[in-house]
């Protein structure tokens, strides 16, 4: 059976969607960038092995102003995460609300060996990076875009710009609160992450 490693940073509602989907694959390990991520509880409840890979521990003892040393520590964080994943040797890595940029120190060791897909709460080419939900909502309320949405895409070095696998449009409703818009986005995410994972496994 195909093996999947899921990377999370927060509540893990997208991880939960993968668990509930009873995929024809084994979610064999969940890595969280935060020790307090509720997603860790979700994984444990489902009997999935978990680990924490926290950037903070790599920065311990390095003063903020020591940018060179912090850059090296960040690179080691990514390289160690790649090594951890290669040791598990999954068929797919799913970033389900992983809130850190994955640098070439992470991508290079996995390149050609383990595909990596990511969930991003915006449409291809729009609102790459953080706070995409809020930014697309604001653009929609301004009339700059008619749709928001979410996508599952392959992870490349350019943040949130890899080849899309699944794209789900969410029409903008003028006057809708950002909270209500976010509820609709998350609902679509939970569908997209299952669809995108299944498609990536079939490749
Ligand atoms: C999702 O909105 C995802 O698009 C964003 O962070 C959120 C993760 O939510 N990157 P969860 O941890 O899966 O509940």
Coordinates of C-alpha atoms and ligand atoms in Angstrom, one line a residue:
X1 CA 0.0 0.0 0.0
X2 CA 1.3 3.5 -0.8
X3 CA 2.8 5.4 2.1
X4 CA 2.0 9.1 2.8
X5 CA 3.8 11.5 5.1
X6 CA 1.7 14.6 6.0
X7 CA 3.3 17.9 7.2
X8 CA 1.2 20.2 9.4
X9 CA 1.6 23.3 11.5
X10 CA -1.8 23.9 13.0
X11 CA -5.3 22.5 13.6
X12 CA -5.0 19.7 11.1
X13 CA -8.5 20.0 9.7
X14 CA -7.1 19.1 6.3
X15 CA -5.2 16.1 7.8
X16 CA -8.5 15.1 9.3
X17 CA -10.1 15.2 5.9
X18 CA -7.4 12.8 4.6
X19 CA -7.9 10.5 7.6
X20 CA -11.7 10.5 7.2
X21 CA -11.4 9.8 3.5
X22 CA -10.0 6.3 4.2
X23 CA -7.6 6.6 1.3
X24 CA -6.2 3.5 -0.4
X25 CA -2.9 4.5 1.2
X26 CA -1.3 4.5 4.6
X27 CA -0.8 7.9 6.3
X28 CA 2.3 6.4 8.1
X29 CA 3.6 9.6 9.7
X30 CA 2.6 13.2 10.5
X31 CA 5.3 15.8 11.1
X32 CA 4.3 19.0 12.8
X33 CA 6.4 22.2 12.8
X34 CA 4.8 23.0 16.2
X35 CA 4.7 20.9 19.3
X36 CA 1.2 22.4 20.2
X37 CA -0.5 21.7 16.8
X38 CA -3.9 20.2 17.4
X39 CA -3.3 18.1 14.3
X40 CA -0.9 16.0 16.4
X41 CA -3.8 15.0 18.5
X42 CA -5.9 14.2 15.5
X43 CA -3.0 12.0 14.2
X44 CA -2.5 10.2 17.5
X45 CA -6.3 9.5 17.8
X46 CA -6.1 7.9 14.3
X47 CA -3.1 5.8 15.5
X48 CA -0.7 7.6 13.2
X49 CA 2.9 8.0 14.3
X50 CA 3.9 11.7 14.8
X51 CA 7.0 13.8 15.3
X52 CA 7.7 17.4 15.8
X53 CA 10.3 19.2 13.7
X54 CA 10.5 22.7 15.3
X55 CA 12.5 25.4 13.7
X56 CA 12.8 27.1 17.1
X57 CA 15.1 24.3 18.4
X58 CA 17.5 25.0 15.5
X59 CA 17.7 28.7 16.4
X60 CA 18.4 28.1 20.1
X61 CA 21.4 30.1 21.2
X62 CA 21.7 32.0 17.9
X63 CA 21.1 35.7 18.4
X64 CA 18.5 37.2 15.9
X65 CA 21.1 39.5 14.5
X66 CA 23.4 36.7 13.6
X67 CA 21.7 36.3 10.2
X68 CA 24.4 34.0 8.7
X69 CA 24.2 31.5 11.5
X70 CA 20.4 31.6 11.4
X71 CA 20.4 31.0 7.7
X72 CA 22.7 28.0 8.2
X73 CA 20.4 26.7 11.0
X74 CA 17.3 27.1 8.7
X75 CA 19.1 25.2 6.0
X76 CA 19.9 22.4 8.4
X77 CA 16.3 22.3 9.6
X78 CA 15.2 21.7 6.0
X79 CA 18.0 19.1 5.3
X80 CA 17.2 17.2 8.5
X81 CA 13.5 17.2 7.6
X82 CA 14.3 15.8 4.2
X83 CA 16.5 13.1 5.8
X84 CA 13.7 12.2 8.2
X85 CA 11.3 11.8 5.3
X86 CA 13.8 9.8 3.2
X87 CA 14.3 7.4 6.1
X88 CA 10.5 6.8 6.2
X89 CA 10.6 6.5 2.3
X90 CA 7.0 7.4 1.6
X91 CA 5.5 7.5 -1.9
X92 CA 4.1 11.0 -1.3
X93 CA 4.5 14.0 1.0
X94 CA 1.4 16.1 1.6
X95 CA 1.8 19.6 3.0
X96 CA -1.5 20.2 4.7
X97 CA -1.2 23.6 6.3
X98 CA 2.6 23.5 6.7
X99 CA 3.4 27.1 7.3
X100 CA 7.1 27.2 6.5
X101 CA 8.7 27.8 3.1
X102 CA 10.5 24.6 2.0
X103 CA 13.9 25.5 0.6
X104 CA 16.2 23.7 -1.8
X105 CA 17.9 22.1 1.2
X106 CA 14.6 20.2 1.6
X107 CA 13.5 19.9 -2.0
X108 CA 16.8 18.7 -3.6
X109 CA 17.3 15.5 -1.6
X110 CA 13.6 14.5 -2.4
X111 CA 13.7 15.6 -6.0
X112 CA 13.0 12.6 -8.3
X113 CA 12.4 10.4 -5.3
X114 CA 9.4 11.6 -3.4
X115 CA 6.8 13.9 -4.9
X116 CA 5.6 16.7 -2.6
X117 CA 2.2 18.4 -2.9
X118 CA 0.8 21.4 -1.1
X119 CA -2.5 22.9 -0.3
X120 CA -2.8 26.7 -0.9
X121 CA -6.0 28.6 -0.2
X122 CA -5.9 30.7 -3.5
X123 CA -6.1 30.1 -7.2
X124 CA -3.0 29.4 -9.3
X125 CA -0.8 32.5 -9.7
X126 CA -2.9 34.5 -7.3
X127 CA -1.9 35.5 -3.7
X128 CA 1.1 33.2 -3.3
X129 CA 2.5 33.3 0.3
X130 CA 0.8 33.9 3.6
X131 CA -2.6 35.3 4.4
X132 CA -3.9 34.3 1.0
X133 CA -7.5 33.9 2.3
X134 CA -7.6 37.4 3.7
X135 CA -5.9 38.9 0.6
X136 CA -8.2 37.2 -1.9
X137 CA -11.2 38.2 0.2
X138 CA -10.1 41.8 0.2
X139 CA -9.4 41.7 -3.6
X140 CA -12.9 40.2 -4.1
X141 CA -14.6 42.9 -2.0
X142 CA -12.7 45.5 -4.0
X143 CA -14.0 43.9 -7.2
X144 CA -10.5 43.1 -8.4
X145 CA -11.3 39.3 -8.6
X146 CA -14.5 37.4 -9.1
X147 CA -13.4 34.2 -7.6
X148 CA -11.1 33.0 -4.8
X149 CA -10.5 29.4 -4.2
X150 CA -7.9 26.8 -3.3
X151 CA -5.5 24.5 -5.1
X152 CA -3.3 21.5 -4.6
X153 CA 0.0 21.9 -6.5
X154 CA 3.4 20.2 -6.7
X155 CA 5.9 21.9 -4.5
X156 CA 8.8 23.7 -6.3
X157 CA 11.2 26.3 -5.0
X158 CA 9.0 29.2 -6.1
X159 CA 6.5 29.4 -3.3
X160 CA 2.9 28.2 -4.1
X161 CA 3.7 28.3 -7.9
X162 CA 4.1 24.6 -8.7
X163 CA 2.0 22.8 -11.3
X164 CA -1.6 22.6 -10.0
X165 CA -3.2 19.2 -9.7
X166 CA -6.6 20.3 -8.4
X167 CA -8.1 23.8 -8.6
X168 CA -11.4 24.6 -6.8
X169 CA -13.0 28.0 -7.5
X170 CA -14.9 29.8 -4.7
X171 CA -17.1 32.7 -6.1
X172 CA -16.7 36.0 -4.2
X173 CA -19.9 37.2 -2.5
X174 CA -19.9 41.0 -2.2
X175 CA -20.6 42.0 1.4
X176 CA -19.7 38.6 2.8
X177 CA -17.6 38.7 6.0
X178 CA -14.1 37.3 5.7
X179 CA -15.0 34.7 8.4
X180 CA -17.9 33.4 6.2
X181 CA -15.7 33.4 3.1
X182 CA -13.0 31.5 5.1
X183 CA -15.6 28.8 6.0
X184 CA -16.4 28.3 2.4
X185 CA -12.7 28.1 1.5
X186 CA -11.9 25.6 4.2
X187 CA -14.8 23.4 3.0
X188 CA -13.4 23.4 -0.5
X189 CA -9.9 22.7 0.9
X190 CA -11.1 19.6 2.6
X191 CA -12.4 18.3 -0.8
X192 CA -9.4 19.4 -2.7
X193 CA -6.8 17.8 -0.4
X194 CA -8.4 14.4 -0.8
X195 CA -8.8 14.7 -4.6
X196 CA -5.3 16.0 -5.0
X197 CA -3.7 13.3 -2.9
X198 CA -5.6 10.6 -4.8
X199 CA -4.4 12.1 -8.1
X200 CA -0.8 12.4 -7.0
X201 CA -0.8 8.8 -5.8
X202 CA -2.1 7.6 -9.2
X203 CA 0.8 9.4 -11.1
Ligands
LIG1 C1 -5.4 26.0 5.6 O1 -6.3 27.1 5.4 C2 -4.3 26.0 4.7 O2 -4.7 26.5 3.4 C3 -3.4 27.1 5.3 O3 -3.4 26.8 6.7 C4 -4.7 26.2 6.9 C5 -4.4 24.8 7.5 O4 -5.5 24.4 8.2 N1 -2.1 26.9 4.8 P1 -5.5 23.0 9.0 O5 -4.2 23.0 9.9 O6 -5.4 21.9 7.9 O7 -6.7 23.0 9.7

